[in-house]
mmCIF file of C-alpha atoms and ligand atoms in Angstrom:
data_model
loop_
_atom_site.group_PDB
_atom_site.id
_atom_site.type_symbol
_atom_site.label_atom_id
_atom_site.label_comp_id
_atom_site.label_asym_id
_atom_site.label_seq_id
_atom_site.Cartn_x
_atom_site.Cartn_y
_atom_site.Cartn_z
ATOM 1 C CA MET B 18 -34.216 -6.111 24.244
ATOM 2 C CA ARG B 19 -30.854 -7.831 24.555
ATOM 3 C CA LYS B 20 -29.493 -8.049 28.036
ATOM 4 C CA VAL B 21 -25.917 -7.037 28.465
ATOM 5 C CA GLY B 22 -24.356 -8.701 31.446
ATOM 6 C CA LEU B 23 -22.577 -6.656 34.083
ATOM 7 C CA GLY B 24 -19.498 -8.785 33.502
ATOM 8 C CA ALA B 25 -19.329 -7.770 29.881
ATOM 9 C CA ILE B 26 -19.651 -4.077 30.764
ATOM 10 C CA ILE B 27 -16.877 -4.313 33.320
ATOM 11 C CA ALA B 28 -14.698 -6.213 30.883
ATOM 12 C CA SER B 29 -15.102 -3.631 28.125
ATOM 13 C CA LEU B 30 -14.527 -0.776 30.565
ATOM 14 C CA ALA B 31 -11.350 -2.452 31.695
ATOM 15 C CA LEU B 32 -10.269 -2.872 28.057
ATOM 16 C CA VAL B 33 -10.874 0.811 27.351
ATOM 17 C CA LEU B 34 -8.818 1.730 30.406
ATOM 18 C CA VAL B 35 -5.964 -0.546 29.430
ATOM 19 C CA LEU B 36 -5.948 0.782 25.864
ATOM 20 C CA SER B 37 -5.995 4.436 26.855
ATOM 21 C CA GLY B 38 -3.369 3.729 29.477
ATOM 22 C CA CYS B 39 -1.134 2.303 26.802
ATOM 23 C CA GLY B 40 -1.665 5.351 24.657
ATOM 24 C CA ALA B 41 -0.681 7.623 27.502
ATOM 25 C CA LYS B 42 2.466 5.668 28.182
ATOM 26 C CA ASN B 43 3.494 5.712 24.548
ATOM 27 C CA LYS B 44 2.847 9.399 24.270
ATOM 28 C CA ALA B 45 4.896 10.034 27.362
ATOM 29 C CA ALA B 46 7.755 8.126 25.755
ATOM 30 C CA GLY B 47 7.339 10.281 22.654
ATOM 31 C CA ASN B 48 6.534 7.215 20.562
ATOM 32 C CA LYS B 49 3.360 8.362 18.900
ATOM 33 C CA ASP B 50 3.494 5.770 16.149
ATOM 34 C CA ALA B 51 3.856 2.729 18.378
ATOM 35 C CA ALA B 52 0.280 1.634 17.808
ATOM 36 C CA GLU B 53 0.766 1.511 14.041
ATOM 37 C CA PRO B 54 2.425 -1.581 12.586
ATOM 38 C CA VAL B 55 6.009 -0.974 11.480
ATOM 39 C CA LYS B 56 6.202 -0.275 7.758
ATOM 40 C CA VAL B 57 8.098 -2.943 5.826
ATOM 41 C CA TYR B 58 9.521 -1.401 2.651
ATOM 42 C CA ARG B 59 9.445 -3.662 -0.394
ATOM 43 C CA PHE B 60 12.452 -3.739 -2.713
ATOM 44 C CA ALA B 61 12.537 -5.431 -6.099
ATOM 45 C CA SER B 62 15.630 -6.848 -7.790
ATOM 46 C CA ASP B 63 16.709 -8.938 -10.773
ATOM 47 C CA GLY B 64 18.703 -11.858 -9.407
ATOM 48 C CA THR B 65 20.494 -12.792 -12.623
ATOM 49 C CA TYR B 66 23.409 -10.375 -12.365
ATOM 50 C CA PRO B 67 26.168 -11.927 -10.247
ATOM 51 C CA PRO B 68 28.097 -10.787 -8.303
ATOM 52 C CA MET B 69 25.780 -7.800 -7.827
ATOM 53 C CA GLU B 70 22.500 -9.727 -7.351
ATOM 54 C CA ASN B 71 21.981 -13.403 -7.845
ATOM 55 C CA MET B 72 19.840 -16.267 -6.571
ATOM 56 C CA ASP B 73 21.298 -18.743 -4.108
ATOM 57 C CA LYS B 74 18.521 -21.345 -4.095
ATOM 58 C CA ASP B 75 15.513 -19.165 -3.292
ATOM 59 C CA LYS B 76 17.477 -16.354 -1.657
ATOM 60 C CA LEU B 77 18.844 -13.182 -3.214
ATOM 61 C CA VAL B 78 22.565 -12.679 -2.541
ATOM 62 C CA GLY B 79 25.231 -10.321 -3.778
ATOM 63 C CA PHE B 80 26.844 -6.931 -3.368
ATOM 64 C CA ASP B 81 23.578 -5.011 -3.668
ATOM 65 C CA ILE B 82 21.827 -7.284 -1.184
ATOM 66 C CA ASP B 83 24.524 -6.861 1.496
ATOM 67 C CA PHE B 84 24.762 -3.162 0.752
ATOM 68 C CA LEU B 85 21.003 -2.747 1.127
ATOM 69 C CA ALA B 86 21.099 -4.587 4.464
ATOM 70 C CA ALA B 87 23.769 -2.192 5.731
ATOM 71 C CA VAL B 88 21.841 0.860 4.530
ATOM 72 C CA MET B 89 18.508 -0.248 6.004
ATOM 73 C CA GLU B 90 20.146 -1.053 9.304
ATOM 74 C CA GLU B 91 21.751 2.379 9.338
ATOM 75 C CA ALA B 92 18.390 3.985 8.513
ATOM 76 C CA GLY B 93 16.592 1.847 11.117
ATOM 77 C CA LEU B 94 13.990 0.640 8.615
ATOM 78 C CA GLU B 95 12.361 -2.741 8.006
ATOM 79 C CA TYR B 96 12.412 -4.133 4.474
ATOM 80 C CA GLU B 97 12.183 -7.172 2.260
ATOM 81 C CA VAL B 98 13.711 -7.717 -1.149
ATOM 82 C CA LYS B 99 12.297 -9.942 -3.872
ATOM 83 C CA ASN B 100 13.496 -11.255 -7.217
ATOM 84 C CA LEU B 101 11.213 -9.847 -9.864
ATOM 85 C CA GLY B 102 13.277 -9.749 -13.029
ATOM 86 C CA TRP B 103 14.510 -6.629 -14.801
ATOM 87 C CA ASP B 104 11.538 -5.533 -16.895
ATOM 88 C CA ALA B 105 8.992 -6.216 -14.150
ATOM 89 C CA LEU B 106 11.091 -4.413 -11.574
ATOM 90 C CA LEU B 107 11.412 -1.289 -13.718
ATOM 91 C CA GLU B 108 7.671 -1.299 -14.348
ATOM 92 C CA SER B 109 6.541 -1.941 -10.790
ATOM 93 C CA VAL B 110 8.911 0.591 -9.222
ATOM 94 C CA LYS B 111 7.547 3.161 -11.631
ATOM 95 C CA GLN B 112 4.011 2.423 -10.445
ATOM 96 C CA GLY B 113 5.037 2.345 -6.782
ATOM 97 C CA LYS B 114 2.130 0.157 -5.717
ATOM 98 C CA GLU B 115 3.519 -3.265 -4.920
ATOM 99 C CA TYR B 116 7.141 -2.180 -4.607
ATOM 100 C CA ASP B 117 8.668 0.856 -2.949
ATOM 101 C CA ALA B 118 12.093 0.669 -4.555
ATOM 102 C CA GLY B 119 14.404 -1.158 -6.934
ATOM 103 C CA ILE B 120 17.975 -2.220 -6.247
ATOM 104 C CA SER B 121 19.590 -4.001 -9.168
ATOM 105 C CA SER B 122 22.788 -2.320 -10.390
ATOM 106 C CA ILE B 123 20.513 0.373 -11.784
ATOM 107 C CA THR B 124 22.499 3.094 -13.511
ATOM 108 C CA ILE B 125 21.369 6.621 -12.722
ATOM 109 C CA SER B 126 20.712 8.253 -16.105
ATOM 110 C CA ASP B 127 18.995 11.421 -17.306
ATOM 111 C CA ASP B 128 16.535 9.239 -19.198
ATOM 112 C CA ARG B 129 15.522 7.301 -16.127
ATOM 113 C CA LYS B 130 15.410 10.414 -13.959
ATOM 114 C CA LYS B 131 12.314 11.425 -15.920
ATOM 115 C CA THR B 132 10.539 8.350 -14.535
ATOM 116 C CA TYR B 133 12.252 7.583 -11.218
ATOM 117 C CA ASP B 134 13.839 9.273 -8.263
ATOM 118 C CA PHE B 135 17.266 7.948 -7.314
ATOM 119 C CA THR B 136 19.397 7.887 -4.203
ATOM 120 C CA ILE B 137 22.845 9.395 -4.298
ATOM 121 C CA PRO B 138 25.267 7.168 -6.290
ATOM 122 C CA TYR B 139 26.573 4.172 -4.349
ATOM 123 C CA PHE B 140 28.650 2.238 -6.897
ATOM 124 C CA GLU B 141 30.897 3.172 -9.806
ATOM 125 C CA SER B 142 30.618 1.000 -12.901
ATOM 126 C CA THR B 143 31.049 1.022 -16.669
ATOM 127 C CA ASN B 144 29.949 -1.187 -19.525
ATOM 128 C CA MET B 145 32.455 -3.739 -20.777
ATOM 129 C CA ILE B 146 32.768 -6.088 -23.745
ATOM 130 C CA LEU B 147 32.882 -9.838 -23.203
ATOM 131 C CA THR B 148 34.144 -11.897 -26.100
ATOM 132 C CA LYS B 149 36.153 -15.048 -26.795
ATOM 133 C CA GLU B 150 39.909 -15.355 -26.958
ATOM 134 C CA GLY B 151 41.307 -14.879 -30.435
ATOM 135 C CA SER B 152 38.484 -12.603 -31.556
ATOM 136 C CA ASP B 153 39.449 -9.516 -33.573
ATOM 137 C CA ILE B 154 37.242 -7.321 -31.373
ATOM 138 C CA LYS B 155 39.409 -4.769 -29.614
ATOM 139 C CA SER B 156 36.989 -1.907 -28.950
ATOM 140 C CA ALA B 157 33.304 -1.078 -29.012
ATOM 141 C CA ALA B 158 33.683 0.344 -32.523
ATOM 142 C CA ASP B 159 34.700 -3.140 -33.723
ATOM 143 C CA LEU B 160 31.279 -4.420 -32.644
ATOM 144 C CA LYS B 161 29.556 -2.596 -35.496
ATOM 145 C CA GLY B 162 29.650 -5.488 -37.951
ATOM 146 C CA LYS B 163 29.345 -8.212 -35.318
ATOM 147 C CA LYS B 164 26.573 -10.029 -33.515
ATOM 148 C CA VAL B 165 26.135 -8.705 -30.010
ATOM 149 C CA ALA B 166 23.917 -9.800 -27.123
ATOM 150 C CA VAL B 167 22.703 -7.455 -24.376
ATOM 151 C CA GLN B 168 20.061 -7.448 -21.696
ATOM 152 C CA GLY B 169 17.214 -5.336 -23.071
ATOM 153 C CA ALA B 170 16.468 -1.904 -21.568
ATOM 154 C CA THR B 171 19.909 -1.598 -19.984
ATOM 155 C CA THR B 172 22.559 1.039 -20.542
ATOM 156 C CA GLY B 173 24.488 -1.597 -22.523
ATOM 157 C CA ASP B 174 21.486 -1.917 -24.832
ATOM 158 C CA LYS B 175 21.322 1.836 -25.271
ATOM 159 C CA LEU B 176 25.048 2.194 -25.973
ATOM 160 C CA MET B 177 25.079 -0.664 -28.471
ATOM 161 C CA THR B 178 21.945 0.629 -30.202
ATOM 162 C CA GLY B 179 23.869 3.890 -30.637
ATOM 163 C CA ILE B 180 26.901 2.116 -32.094
ATOM 164 C CA MET B 181 25.148 -0.518 -34.231
ATOM 165 C CA GLY B 182 22.108 1.491 -35.249
ATOM 166 C CA GLU B 183 18.415 1.272 -34.425
ATOM 167 C CA GLY B 184 16.726 -1.806 -35.882
ATOM 168 C CA ASN B 185 20.007 -3.678 -36.422
ATOM 169 C CA LYS B 186 19.134 -7.394 -36.303
ATOM 170 C CA ASN B 187 22.650 -8.260 -35.166
ATOM 171 C CA LEU B 188 21.957 -6.659 -31.818
ATOM 172 C CA LYS B 189 20.103 -9.304 -29.829
ATOM 173 C CA ARG B 190 18.219 -8.236 -26.738
ATOM 174 C CA PHE B 191 17.528 -10.706 -23.960
ATOM 175 C CA GLU B 192 15.234 -10.542 -20.994
ATOM 176 C CA SER B 193 18.068 -11.374 -18.608
ATOM 177 C CA ASN B 194 21.813 -10.969 -18.797
ATOM 178 C CA ALA B 195 22.195 -14.672 -18.018
ATOM 179 C CA LEU B 196 20.478 -15.444 -21.346
ATOM 180 C CA ALA B 197 22.760 -13.019 -23.187
ATOM 181 C CA LEU B 198 25.798 -14.784 -21.704
ATOM 182 C CA LEU B 199 24.399 -18.160 -22.737
ATOM 183 C CA GLU B 200 24.056 -16.914 -26.308
ATOM 184 C CA LEU B 201 27.767 -16.064 -26.381
ATOM 185 C CA SER B 202 28.642 -19.356 -24.772
ATOM 186 C CA SER B 203 26.800 -21.240 -27.506
ATOM 187 C CA ASN B 204 28.370 -19.047 -30.226
ATOM 188 C CA GLY B 205 25.102 -17.371 -31.182
ATOM 189 C CA VAL B 206 26.849 -13.992 -30.907
ATOM 190 C CA ASP B 207 30.410 -12.643 -30.980
ATOM 191 C CA ALA B 208 30.166 -10.545 -27.833
ATOM 192 C CA VAL B 209 28.094 -9.493 -24.842
ATOM 193 C CA VAL B 210 28.043 -5.961 -23.442
ATOM 194 C CA ALA B 211 27.279 -5.724 -19.723
ATOM 195 C CA ASP B 212 28.504 -4.096 -16.528
ATOM 196 C CA ILE B 213 32.160 -4.492 -15.593
ATOM 197 C CA ALA B 214 31.679 -6.490 -12.377
ATOM 198 C CA ILE B 215 29.468 -8.991 -14.206
ATOM 199 C CA VAL B 216 31.872 -9.471 -17.126
ATOM 200 C CA ASN B 217 34.861 -9.914 -14.808
ATOM 201 C CA GLU B 218 32.940 -12.420 -12.691
ATOM 202 C CA TYR B 219 31.934 -14.429 -15.745
ATOM 203 C CA VAL B 220 35.515 -14.602 -17.054
ATOM 204 C CA LYS B 221 36.716 -15.661 -13.606
ATOM 205 C CA ASN B 222 34.031 -18.336 -13.183
ATOM 206 C CA ASN B 223 34.584 -19.919 -16.610
ATOM 207 C CA PRO B 224 38.354 -20.397 -16.769
ATOM 208 C CA GLY B 225 38.291 -23.232 -19.293
ATOM 209 C CA LYS B 226 36.129 -21.417 -21.823
ATOM 210 C CA LYS B 227 38.592 -18.722 -22.862
ATOM 211 C CA PHE B 228 36.443 -15.649 -22.434
ATOM 212 C CA VAL B 229 38.063 -12.224 -22.400
ATOM 213 C CA GLY B 230 36.807 -8.915 -21.071
ATOM 214 C CA ILE B 231 37.640 -5.707 -22.942
ATOM 215 C CA LEU B 232 37.490 -2.329 -21.289
ATOM 216 C CA ASP B 233 36.817 0.566 -23.669
ATOM 217 C CA ARG B 234 36.944 3.793 -21.716
ATOM 218 C CA THR B 235 36.470 5.943 -24.833
ATOM 219 C CA ASN B 236 33.116 4.495 -25.848
ATOM 220 C CA PHE B 237 31.873 3.397 -22.430
ATOM 221 C CA GLU B 238 32.009 6.024 -19.713
ATOM 222 C CA SER B 239 31.694 5.657 -15.955
ATOM 223 C CA GLU B 240 28.190 4.966 -14.702
ATOM 224 C CA TYR B 241 26.841 5.158 -11.174
ATOM 225 C CA TYR B 242 24.285 2.920 -9.537
ATOM 226 C CA GLY B 243 21.475 4.268 -7.423
ATOM 227 C CA ILE B 244 18.452 2.792 -5.684
ATOM 228 C CA ALA B 245 15.382 3.705 -7.756
ATOM 229 C CA PHE B 246 12.061 4.969 -6.364
ATOM 230 C CA PRO B 247 8.759 6.014 -7.811
ATOM 231 C CA LYS B 248 8.693 9.799 -8.186
ATOM 232 C CA GLY B 249 8.241 11.644 -4.890
ATOM 233 C CA SER B 250 9.068 8.694 -2.609
ATOM 234 C CA GLU B 251 9.705 9.462 1.061
ATOM 235 C CA LEU B 252 12.492 6.871 0.966
ATOM 236 C CA LYS B 253 14.997 9.103 -0.800
ATOM 237 C CA GLU B 254 15.284 11.421 2.183
ATOM 238 C CA LEU B 255 15.512 8.473 4.555
ATOM 239 C CA LEU B 256 18.132 6.534 2.601
ATOM 240 C CA ASP B 257 20.502 9.190 1.260
ATOM 241 C CA PRO B 258 22.075 9.991 4.650
ATOM 242 C CA ALA B 259 22.276 6.275 5.497
ATOM 243 C CA ILE B 260 24.016 5.560 2.163
ATOM 244 C CA LYS B 261 26.489 8.345 2.831
ATOM 245 C CA THR B 262 27.345 6.835 6.205
ATOM 246 C CA VAL B 263 27.769 3.339 4.726
ATOM 247 C CA LEU B 264 29.953 4.696 1.883
ATOM 248 C CA GLU B 265 32.239 6.296 4.467
ATOM 249 C CA SER B 266 32.389 3.154 6.581
ATOM 250 C CA ASP B 267 34.573 0.039 6.495
ATOM 251 C CA THR B 268 31.414 -1.981 5.897
ATOM 252 C CA TYR B 269 31.316 -0.768 2.289
ATOM 253 C CA LYS B 270 34.920 -1.874 1.715
ATOM 254 C CA GLU B 271 34.174 -5.251 3.312
ATOM 255 C CA ILE B 272 31.141 -5.837 1.100
ATOM 256 C CA TYR B 273 33.192 -4.792 -1.927
ATOM 257 C CA ALA B 274 36.067 -7.135 -1.049
ATOM 258 C CA LYS B 275 33.627 -9.992 -0.478
ATOM 259 C CA TRP B 276 31.729 -9.741 -3.776
ATOM 260 C CA ILE B 277 34.006 -7.865 -6.192
ATOM 261 C CA GLY B 278 37.442 -8.365 -4.697
ATOM 262 C CA GLY B 279 40.093 -5.755 -3.980
ATOM 263 C CA GLU B 280 39.402 -2.214 -2.919
ATOM 264 C CA PRO B 281 36.851 0.207 -4.323
ATOM 265 C CA ASP B 282 37.924 3.534 -5.777
ATOM 266 C CA MET B 283 35.889 5.912 -3.627
ATOM 267 C CA THR B 284 37.106 9.228 -5.084
ATOM 268 C CA THR B 285 34.020 10.107 -7.098
ATOM 269 C CA LEU B 286 31.554 8.427 -4.733
ATOM 270 C CA LEU B 287 32.657 10.409 -1.691
ATOM 271 C CA LYS B 288 32.973 13.711 -3.524
HETATM 272 N N1 LIG Z 309 23.674 -0.952 -15.029
HETATM 273 C C1 LIG Z 309 22.909 -1.353 -16.150
HETATM 274 C C2 LIG Z 309 21.659 -0.513 -16.267
HETATM 275 O O1 LIG Z 309 21.266 0.129 -15.346
HETATM 276 C C3 LIG Z 309 22.512 -2.813 -16.116
HETATM 277 C C4 LIG Z 309 21.770 -3.246 -14.904
HETATM 278 C C5 LIG Z 309 21.152 -4.611 -15.035
HETATM 279 N N2 LIG Z 309 20.830 -5.112 -13.754
HETATM 280 C C6 LIG Z 309 20.398 -6.353 -13.531
HETATM 281 N N3 LIG Z 309 20.193 -6.731 -12.304
HETATM 282 N N4 LIG Z 309 20.176 -7.135 -14.518
HETATM 283 O O2 LIG Z 309 21.022 -0.507 -17.272
#
């Protein structure tokens, strides 16, 4: 038989006492979860969409990243956000195993609502045409006979598929919007269709290259971004009120001024 020393018995007794004492204290403070590690929610993004989300060395930066920080602080939740790329982020948020949510200028659409839950809208956007100065493209309808680049599986892709027709080889789909922009830059296509903030940023950042952005409110309607969750996520309930508070705060306007410039039109967002 193994001999258990008196010292060991006393030590384990003391440990049991200390542990149960802790429990009692936490219960008294009403903090029943204190013994459990704090949950760190994992967000996925696609850091190739400046100024909304972009990589600065190995760090994600941009409007969405600052906005998420404000929302998570308001909600009192721990989180991390990683650059996954667009297709992988859509897939992994759907599965809800490795990632709890996606934030990536994701437009809330009826299509996507079949697969994801979304927060309330936090950003108003629209698709926009990017082309080169001197081009005869004036509206989305003019894109019909042209070569157009889009990021695949985006609302821009869907809209252009509608205009140019399914299976049209002149509609080129890229894995990232950065690659679509490169294709225009190297004259592989006549235009890119992407979200307004991204097109404006690209025109601004490439002054010598004579890019122009064209807004077509008839063909491209307003879209609203939401944070995407796997169906039934507890996060929706936790984040919606926090988003509302941030939308009503000066913080939202500051983040907007920093990344987009000027003042946001809050009429539809605060309705
Ligand atoms: N708003 C568009 C959509 O939801 C494009 C979003 C692309 N986002 C990105 N980070 N690449 O389809």
